[in-house]
Coordinates of C-alpha atoms in Angstrom, one line a residue:
M1 CA 96.0 29.0 76.3
P2 CA 95.3 32.1 74.0
K3 CA 92.3 34.8 73.1
H4 CA 90.6 37.9 71.1
D5 CA 89.8 41.0 70.2
H6 CA 87.9 44.5 70.9
P7 CA 85.4 45.9 69.7
T8 CA 83.7 49.7 70.1
T9 CA 80.2 48.9 69.0
A10 CA 77.1 46.0 70.0
L11 CA 76.9 43.1 68.7
P12 CA 74.5 42.7 65.7
G13 CA 71.5 41.4 66.8
T14 CA 71.6 41.2 70.4
G15 CA 69.7 44.6 71.3
P16 CA 70.1 46.4 74.9
E17 CA 71.4 44.5 77.4
P18 CA 70.3 44.1 80.7
T19 CA 71.8 45.6 83.4
A20 CA 73.2 44.9 86.6
A21 CA 72.6 46.0 89.9
A22 CA 74.4 48.6 91.5
P23 CA 74.7 50.6 94.4
P24 CA 74.7 54.7 94.0
P25 CA 78.2 55.9 93.0
P26 CA 80.8 55.3 95.1
H27 CA 84.2 53.3 94.4
P28 CA 90.5 42.1 86.8
P29 CA 94.1 40.2 84.6
G30 CA 93.2 36.8 83.8
P31 CA 93.1 34.4 82.2
V32 CA 90.3 35.3 82.3
S33 CA 93.3 30.9 79.1
A34 CA 93.9 30.6 78.0
G35 CA 91.6 34.5 77.1
P36 CA 90.9 32.4 74.4
A37 CA 92.8 29.8 75.9
Q38 CA 96.2 30.6 77.3
A39 CA 97.7 29.5 80.1
D40 CA 98.3 31.3 81.7
P41 CA 97.6 31.0 83.6
V42 CA 95.7 30.9 83.4
S43 CA 95.3 31.4 79.8
A44 CA 94.2 31.0 79.5
G45 CA 94.9 32.6 79.7
P46 CA 93.5 37.2 82.0
A47 CA 94.4 46.4 88.5
Q48 CA 92.7 49.7 88.9
A49 CA 94.0 52.8 89.8
G50 CA 91.6 54.3 92.6
P51 CA 88.2 54.8 93.2
V52 CA 85.8 55.3 90.8
S53 CA 82.1 56.8 90.3
A54 CA 80.8 53.6 88.5
P55 CA 79.4 50.7 90.2
V56 CA 82.0 47.9 88.6
G57 CA 82.3 45.6 91.5
P58 CA 81.3 43.8 94.6
A59 CA 83.6 46.2 96.8
Q60 CA 81.2 48.1 97.3
A61 CA 78.3 47.4 100.2
A62 CA 75.6 45.9 97.2
P63 CA 73.6 43.4 97.2
V64 CA 74.1 41.0 94.5
S65 CA 71.8 40.5 92.0
A66 CA 70.2 37.4 90.6
P67 CA 71.9 36.5 87.6
V68 CA 75.6 37.1 90.0
G69 CA 74.3 34.1 92.1
P70 CA 73.0 33.2 95.5
V71 CA 76.8 34.2 97.1
S72 CA 75.0 35.9 100.1
A73 CA 74.1 32.4 101.5
P74 CA 76.8 30.2 101.7
V75 CA 79.8 32.6 101.6
G76 CA 78.2 35.2 104.1
P77 CA 76.9 39.1 104.5
V78 CA 78.8 41.2 101.0
S79 CA 78.7 44.2 103.6
A80 CA 83.1 44.4 103.4
P81 CA 84.6 46.7 101.6
V82 CA 86.7 43.8 99.9
G83 CA 85.0 41.1 98.9
P84 CA 82.5 38.5 99.9
V85 CA 84.3 36.3 102.5
A86 CA 85.4 37.3 106.1
A87 CA 86.2 34.6 107.8
P88 CA 90.6 34.2 108.3
V89 CA 90.4 30.4 106.0
G90 CA 89.1 30.5 102.7
P91 CA 86.0 28.7 101.9
G92 CA 86.9 26.6 99.9
Y93 CA 86.9 26.1 96.0
R94 CA 83.0 24.5 96.4
A95 CA 81.8 28.1 97.5
V96 CA 83.4 29.5 93.9
F97 CA 80.8 27.4 92.0
Q98 CA 78.2 28.3 94.4
V99 CA 78.2 31.4 92.7
R100 CA 76.5 30.9 89.1
E101 CA 77.7 33.7 87.0
F102 CA 81.3 32.2 88.4
R103 CA 80.0 28.7 86.8
V104 CA 78.9 30.6 83.4
V105 CA 82.1 32.5 83.1
F106 CA 84.1 28.8 84.2
V107 CA 82.5 26.5 81.5
A108 CA 83.4 29.0 79.0
H109 CA 86.5 28.7 79.9
L110 CA 86.3 25.1 79.2
F111 CA 85.0 25.9 75.9
S112 CA 87.6 29.0 75.0
L113 CA 90.3 26.5 76.3
L114 CA 89.3 23.7 74.0
G115 CA 89.1 25.7 71.0
V116 CA 92.5 27.2 71.3
V117 CA 94.5 23.9 72.0
V118 CA 92.4 22.7 69.3
S119 CA 93.5 24.9 66.9
E120 CA 97.0 25.0 67.6
L121 CA 97.5 21.0 67.0
A122 CA 95.3 21.5 63.8
L123 CA 96.5 24.4 62.3
T124 CA 99.9 23.1 62.5
V125 CA 99.1 19.7 61.3
L126 CA 97.5 21.6 58.2
V127 CA 100.5 23.9 58.0
Y128 CA 103.5 21.1 57.8
D129 CA 100.5 19.2 55.3
L130 CA 100.6 22.0 52.9
T131 CA 104.3 23.3 52.6
R132 CA 106.0 20.0 54.5
S133 CA 108.2 22.6 55.9
P134 CA 109.1 22.0 59.9
L135 CA 110.4 25.5 59.9
L136 CA 107.0 26.7 59.1
S137 CA 105.2 24.4 61.3
S138 CA 106.8 24.9 64.4
L139 CA 106.8 29.2 63.5
T140 CA 103.3 28.3 63.3
F141 CA 102.5 26.6 67.3
A142 CA 105.7 29.9 68.0
L143 CA 103.3 32.7 66.6
G144 CA 101.0 32.0 70.1
F145 CA 104.1 33.4 71.4
L146 CA 105.4 36.2 70.2
P147 CA 101.7 38.6 69.2
Y148 CA 101.3 38.8 72.7
L149 CA 103.3 41.8 73.6
V150 CA 101.6 44.1 70.9
G151 CA 98.3 42.8 72.1
G152 CA 98.8 43.5 75.7
T153 CA 101.2 46.7 75.4
L154 CA 99.1 48.8 72.5
L155 CA 95.0 47.4 73.2
A156 CA 95.4 47.2 77.2
G157 CA 93.3 50.2 77.6
L158 CA 90.6 49.3 75.8
T159 CA 89.8 47.2 78.6
D160 CA 89.0 49.8 80.8
R161 CA 87.2 52.0 79.0
L162 CA 84.8 49.3 77.3
P163 CA 82.4 46.9 79.3
P164 CA 84.0 44.0 79.7
R165 CA 81.0 41.7 78.8
R166 CA 81.2 43.2 75.4
I167 CA 85.1 42.7 75.4
L168 CA 84.7 38.9 76.1
V169 CA 82.2 38.3 73.9
V170 CA 83.7 40.3 71.0
C171 CA 86.7 38.2 71.6
D172 CA 85.3 35.3 70.8
L173 CA 83.4 35.4 68.1
F174 CA 86.4 37.1 66.4
C175 CA 88.2 34.5 67.0
A176 CA 86.1 32.2 65.9
G177 CA 86.3 34.7 63.0
C178 CA 89.7 33.8 62.2
V179 CA 89.4 29.8 62.9
A180 CA 86.7 29.9 60.0
L181 CA 88.8 31.9 57.6
M182 CA 91.5 29.2 58.4
V183 CA 89.0 26.5 57.4
V184 CA 88.3 27.8 53.4
P185 CA 89.7 25.6 51.6
A186 CA 91.5 28.5 49.0
T187 CA 92.8 30.1 52.2
P188 CA 96.7 30.3 51.5
V189 CA 100.1 29.3 53.9
A190 CA 99.9 33.0 55.1
V191 CA 97.4 34.2 55.7
L192 CA 96.6 31.3 57.8
L193 CA 99.9 32.3 60.0
A194 CA 98.4 35.7 59.9
L195 CA 95.2 34.5 61.0
R196 CA 97.1 32.2 64.2
C197 CA 98.6 36.0 65.0
A198 CA 95.7 38.3 64.8
I199 CA 94.2 35.7 67.3
A200 CA 97.6 35.8 69.6
V201 CA 97.2 39.5 69.6
V202 CA 93.7 40.0 71.6
S203 CA 94.7 36.9 73.7
P204 CA 96.0 38.9 75.9
V205 CA 93.0 41.2 76.1
F206 CA 90.0 38.7 76.8
N207 CA 92.2 37.3 79.7
G208 CA 92.8 39.8 81.5
T209 CA 89.2 41.7 81.2
R210 CA 88.0 38.0 82.3
M211 CA 90.3 38.5 85.5
A212 CA 89.3 41.4 86.0
T213 CA 85.6 40.4 85.9
L214 CA 86.7 37.7 88.1
A215 CA 87.1 40.1 91.2
D216 CA 83.6 41.9 89.9
I217 CA 81.8 38.3 90.1
L218 CA 83.5 37.1 93.1
G219 CA 84.7 40.2 95.2
E220 CA 89.0 40.9 95.6
G221 CA 88.9 38.6 98.5
D222 CA 89.6 35.1 98.6
L223 CA 86.8 33.9 96.6
F224 CA 88.5 35.5 93.7
V225 CA 91.6 33.8 94.4
L226 CA 90.4 30.5 95.0
G227 CA 88.8 31.1 91.7
R228 CA 91.6 32.5 89.5
S229 CA 93.5 29.5 91.3
L230 CA 90.2 27.0 89.5
L231 CA 91.0 28.9 86.2
R232 CA 94.8 28.0 86.5
I233 CA 94.3 24.7 87.4
V234 CA 91.8 24.3 84.2
S235 CA 94.8 25.6 81.7
Q236 CA 97.1 23.8 83.5
S237 CA 95.6 20.2 83.0
A238 CA 94.9 21.3 79.1
L239 CA 98.9 20.6 79.2
L240 CA 98.1 17.1 80.2
T241 CA 94.9 16.6 78.0
G242 CA 94.6 19.2 75.8
F243 CA 96.9 18.0 73.1
A244 CA 95.6 14.3 73.1
V245 CA 91.7 15.1 73.0
G246 CA 93.3 17.3 69.5
G247 CA 95.4 13.8 68.5
V248 CA 92.0 11.6 68.5
L249 CA 89.9 14.3 66.9
L250 CA 93.1 14.8 64.1
T251 CA 92.0 10.9 63.1
V252 CA 89.0 10.6 63.0
V253 CA 88.9 14.1 61.0
P254 CA 91.1 15.8 58.9
P255 CA 92.9 19.2 60.2
R256 CA 90.5 21.3 58.2
G257 CA 87.4 19.5 59.7
A258 CA 89.4 19.9 63.8
L259 CA 89.7 23.7 62.6
A260 CA 85.1 24.2 62.6
V261 CA 84.8 22.6 65.6
T262 CA 86.9 25.1 67.9
A263 CA 84.7 27.8 65.7
T264 CA 81.9 26.2 67.5
T265 CA 83.3 25.3 70.7
F266 CA 84.2 29.1 70.1
L267 CA 81.0 31.1 69.5
V268 CA 79.9 28.4 72.8
S269 CA 82.2 30.1 74.8
A270 CA 80.6 33.8 73.7
L271 CA 77.6 32.3 74.0
L272 CA 77.8 31.4 77.3
L273 CA 79.3 34.9 78.6
R274 CA 76.5 36.9 76.3
L275 CA 73.9 34.8 78.3
G276 CA 74.8 33.9 81.0
T277 CA 76.7 37.0 82.2
V278 CA 75.8 40.6 83.5
R279 CA 76.2 43.8 82.1
R280 CA 78.0 46.0 84.1
P281 CA 80.0 49.5 82.7
A282 CA 83.3 50.0 81.7
R283 CA 85.2 51.2 84.4
A284 CA 86.6 54.3 83.7
S285 CA 85.5 57.1 82.1
G286 CA 85.8 57.9 77.4
S287 CA 88.0 60.3 78.5
A288 CA 90.9 58.2 80.1
D289 CA 94.4 57.5 78.1
S290 CA 93.7 53.8 75.8
G291 CA 97.6 54.4 74.5
L292 CA 101.2 53.7 75.3
S293 CA 101.0 56.5 78.1
G294 CA 98.0 54.5 80.3
T295 CA 101.0 51.3 80.1
W296 CA 103.2 53.5 81.6
A297 CA 100.9 55.2 83.5
V298 CA 100.0 51.1 85.0
L299 CA 104.0 50.4 85.9
R300 CA 104.8 53.7 87.4
N301 CA 103.8 52.4 89.9
R302 CA 106.4 50.8 91.5
R303 CA 103.9 48.8 93.9
V304 CA 102.8 47.3 91.0
R305 CA 105.6 46.7 89.3
A306 CA 107.5 44.7 91.9
L307 CA 104.4 42.4 91.1
M308 CA 103.8 41.9 87.9
L309 CA 107.6 41.4 88.6
M310 CA 106.9 38.4 90.4
F311 CA 104.1 37.4 88.4
W312 CA 106.9 37.3 84.9
M313 CA 110.1 36.0 86.6
P314 CA 109.2 32.4 87.8
P315 CA 108.2 31.7 84.4
L316 CA 110.8 32.7 82.6
F317 CA 112.6 30.2 84.3
A318 CA 110.3 27.1 85.0
V319 CA 110.0 27.1 81.5
V320 CA 113.7 25.6 80.2
P321 CA 113.1 22.1 81.0
E322 CA 110.1 22.0 79.8
A323 CA 111.4 23.0 76.3
L324 CA 114.7 20.8 76.3
A325 CA 112.7 17.5 77.3
A326 CA 113.1 16.3 73.6
P327 CA 117.1 16.3 74.1
Y328 CA 117.3 16.2 77.6
A329 CA 115.5 12.5 76.9
D330 CA 117.7 12.3 73.6
E331 CA 121.1 12.7 75.9
I332 CA 119.5 10.2 78.2
G333 CA 119.0 7.8 76.0
V334 CA 115.2 7.0 77.0
S335 CA 111.9 6.3 75.4
T336 CA 109.2 9.3 74.3
A337 CA 107.7 7.4 77.2
A338 CA 109.7 8.9 79.6
L339 CA 109.8 11.7 77.7
G340 CA 105.7 12.4 78.0
L341 CA 106.4 11.9 81.4
L342 CA 109.1 15.0 81.2
M343 CA 106.4 16.6 80.3
C344 CA 103.4 15.9 82.5
A345 CA 105.0 16.2 85.9
L346 CA 106.2 20.1 86.4
P347 CA 101.5 20.8 85.2
V348 CA 101.2 18.1 87.4
G349 CA 103.2 19.3 89.9
T350 CA 101.1 23.2 89.6
I351 CA 98.0 21.6 90.1
A352 CA 98.6 19.9 93.8
G353 CA 100.5 22.2 94.7
E354 CA 97.1 25.4 93.9
L355 CA 95.0 22.1 95.4
F356 CA 96.3 22.1 98.0
A357 CA 97.1 26.0 98.9
G358 CA 93.7 26.6 97.9
S359 CA 91.8 23.8 99.9
F360 CA 94.1 23.7 102.6
L361 CA 95.7 26.9 103.7
S362 CA 94.0 30.1 104.9
A363 CA 94.3 33.1 103.3
A364 CA 96.6 34.9 106.0
T365 CA 99.2 31.9 105.3
R366 CA 98.6 32.0 101.5
S367 CA 100.2 34.9 102.3
R368 CA 103.0 34.3 103.9
I369 CA 104.4 31.3 101.9
V370 CA 104.6 34.2 98.5
L371 CA 108.5 35.4 99.0
P372 CA 110.0 32.2 99.9
L373 CA 108.1 29.7 97.4
A374 CA 108.5 31.9 94.5
V375 CA 112.7 32.4 95.5
T376 CA 113.1 28.5 95.2
G377 CA 110.8 28.0 93.1
V378 CA 113.6 26.9 90.3
L379 CA 115.9 25.4 93.0
P380 CA 114.9 21.5 92.1
Y381 CA 116.2 22.3 88.8
L382 CA 119.8 22.0 90.8
L383 CA 119.0 18.0 90.4
Y384 CA 120.4 18.2 87.3
V385 CA 123.5 18.6 88.4
P386 CA 124.4 15.1 88.1
E387 CA 122.2 14.4 84.8
P388 CA 119.9 12.2 86.6
G389 CA 117.4 9.5 85.4
V390 CA 114.1 10.0 84.3
A391 CA 112.7 8.8 88.0
L392 CA 115.0 11.4 89.3
A393 CA 114.2 14.3 87.2
A394 CA 110.5 13.5 86.8
V395 CA 110.8 14.4 91.1
A396 CA 112.8 18.0 90.0
L397 CA 109.9 19.5 87.4
F398 CA 106.9 17.7 90.1
L399 CA 108.6 20.0 93.2
A400 CA 109.0 22.9 90.9
G401 CA 105.2 22.8 89.6
A402 CA 104.7 22.3 93.5
T403 CA 106.2 26.3 94.6
G404 CA 103.6 27.6 92.2
A405 CA 100.7 27.3 95.0
Y406 CA 102.8 30.9 95.6
T407 CA 100.6 32.6 93.0
L408 CA 97.6 32.5 95.3
G409 CA 99.0 35.3 97.4
L410 CA 100.2 37.3 94.7
D411 CA 96.8 37.2 93.5
A412 CA 95.4 38.8 96.5
W413 CA 98.4 41.2 96.8
F414 CA 97.7 41.9 92.4
V415 CA 94.0 42.9 93.3
A416 CA 94.6 44.7 96.1
A417 CA 97.5 47.1 94.5
V418 CA 96.5 47.9 91.5
P419 CA 93.2 50.8 91.2
E420 CA 90.1 49.5 90.0
E421 CA 90.2 52.0 87.4
Q422 CA 93.3 50.3 86.2
R423 CA 92.1 46.3 87.2
G424 CA 91.6 45.6 83.0
R425 CA 94.6 47.3 81.7
A426 CA 96.8 45.8 84.7
M427 CA 95.8 42.7 83.8
T428 CA 96.3 42.3 80.4
L429 CA 100.2 43.8 81.2
M430 CA 100.6 40.9 83.3
S431 CA 98.9 38.1 80.7
A432 CA 100.5 39.6 78.6
G433 CA 103.7 39.4 80.3
M434 CA 104.0 36.1 81.8
M435 CA 102.8 34.2 78.0
T436 CA 105.7 36.8 75.9
V437 CA 108.3 35.8 78.9
Q438 CA 107.9 32.3 78.6
G439 CA 108.2 32.2 75.3
I440 CA 112.2 34.1 75.5
G441 CA 112.8 31.5 77.7
M442 CA 112.1 29.0 75.7
A443 CA 113.9 30.3 73.2
G444 CA 117.1 31.5 75.9
A445 CA 117.4 27.4 76.8
G446 CA 117.2 26.5 72.9
I447 CA 119.7 28.7 72.6
A448 CA 122.3 27.8 75.1
A449 CA 121.4 24.3 74.8
E450 CA 123.4 24.6 70.9
F451 CA 126.5 25.4 74.0
A452 CA 126.3 22.7 77.2
P453 CA 124.6 20.3 77.5
V454 CA 121.1 20.0 78.3
H455 CA 121.4 19.5 82.2
V456 CA 124.0 22.2 82.5
V457 CA 121.8 24.7 81.0
V458 CA 118.8 23.1 83.8
A459 CA 121.0 23.2 87.0
G460 CA 122.3 26.9 85.4
T461 CA 118.7 27.4 85.4
G462 CA 118.5 26.7 89.2
V463 CA 120.8 28.7 89.7
L464 CA 120.2 32.1 87.4
G465 CA 116.6 31.9 88.2
T466 CA 117.1 32.0 92.5
V467 CA 120.0 34.9 92.3
C468 CA 117.0 36.7 89.4
L469 CA 113.7 35.5 92.2
L470 CA 115.8 37.0 95.4
V471 CA 116.8 40.1 93.6
V472 CA 112.8 41.0 92.1
A473 CA 111.5 39.0 96.2
A474 CA 114.0 42.5 97.3
E475 CA 112.0 45.1 94.9
L476 CA 109.1 43.8 96.5
R477 CA 109.6 44.5 100.0
A478 CA 111.4 47.8 99.9
A479 CA 108.2 48.8 97.3
G480 CA 105.8 47.5 100.4
A481 CA 108.0 49.2 102.8
A482 CA 109.1 52.7 100.7
G483 CA 105.8 54.4 103.1
E484 CA 103.6 53.0 100.2
T485 CA 100.1 50.9 100.3
G486 CA 102.2 47.6 99.5
P487 CA 101.6 44.1 99.3
V488 CA 104.2 43.3 102.1
G489 CA 104.2 44.1 105.6
P490 CA 101.6 45.6 108.2
A491 CA 99.5 46.6 105.3
G492 CA 99.6 43.6 103.0
D493 CA 99.3 41.6 105.3
R494 CA 95.5 43.2 106.7
K495 CA 94.1 43.3 103.4
A496 CA 95.5 39.3 103.4
R497 CA 93.5 38.0 106.8
R498 CA 90.6 39.9 105.8
G499 CA 90.2 39.0 102.0

């Protein structure tokens, strides 16, 4: 679930880029995995600071141009200040696919996600074949998480200072180039690992830009929330099928051959985004701070900071049972087939929860259930207390995954809270943080399991995680009640109903 780089010049050979129709000057963090595909989150994968003069999104009362698709017909007039949806109940996932530009982004996401997942597996196998070292092989996989924090903090400002389509296309081309170098037989292992890091560093930039662009394409209301949900569902599905596809591919071609295939998927994604999406100007002015001070400016906003914590905290604890699935299967003495069930239960629950919330709940209802679901998200892990068998453990994981439906309402709060000229930066930070905390959670789970039985570690995670989430929820409520236009309280409720 990860992705790419950012250039400051136009792509060679592309010529002048057509400009999207825009209104007179008035006024994403998206995954969108898996960036290149990390899961984001849904990666695969993924916030502004006030009104800007450049017309960068559908938050204006502007007509939607032809390349963006027939939004006005199925979804209603695009005159509302918060996006193209005015009905209190979301139009459903079908309405999102009626937007032509979103369909292009969705298909590009599939290709990019496939490239990331298969390349991770193929590179891991390749490094092991070359070194016969389990440590280096596992390190290859872990490098997909570690550089996210670096890219998310140092490069986040670029997502608002450069045209978003240019960033997305160049990121895909950058990843394709890195994978192409991996295919070269003379490439040493150290360079292979460095290339893996390079892809992971630019992944949050791609994910954040894609999330911010979704708000431009779909508006800041319910269509944006459902579009983000669809991309997360695809990223979760990759956990179920992506490695299987890669495994089958590796039975047919050698690891370098599989890497060559993934280089092609990145190129296809770049081509789709270049030809199928509209050119939009940069959200922030060229004088905007792209360094760490700009990042701190985003995090100084108490409301945005609290929302980011609510995005980051649940994954930190949720990954613990997955990270310890193999040791737990060994602890209770079950087969590898049972291990597969434990690995699938959480993503299946997540997909089911998101589909239900997106299809059957109104925007106002999704807003009301954010805090209850988020706070109770890891409570099902208490079912691990009696060291359960596979069936009960799978139920606990499924229930924990289903509470992930809170993210739909949280997405609406987040896009409403972040000023538009900071949207790309904020969504990049949010995406990078989610991937980073998952790596921390996995490492922490492994350390804890060295000193306590696995079922005790997982059950303890349920207790500790719930306490931490209660603290974050209290901070989020305080941020909304502190006189700010917050996502919690009357102002937030109005935004949820309008979106």
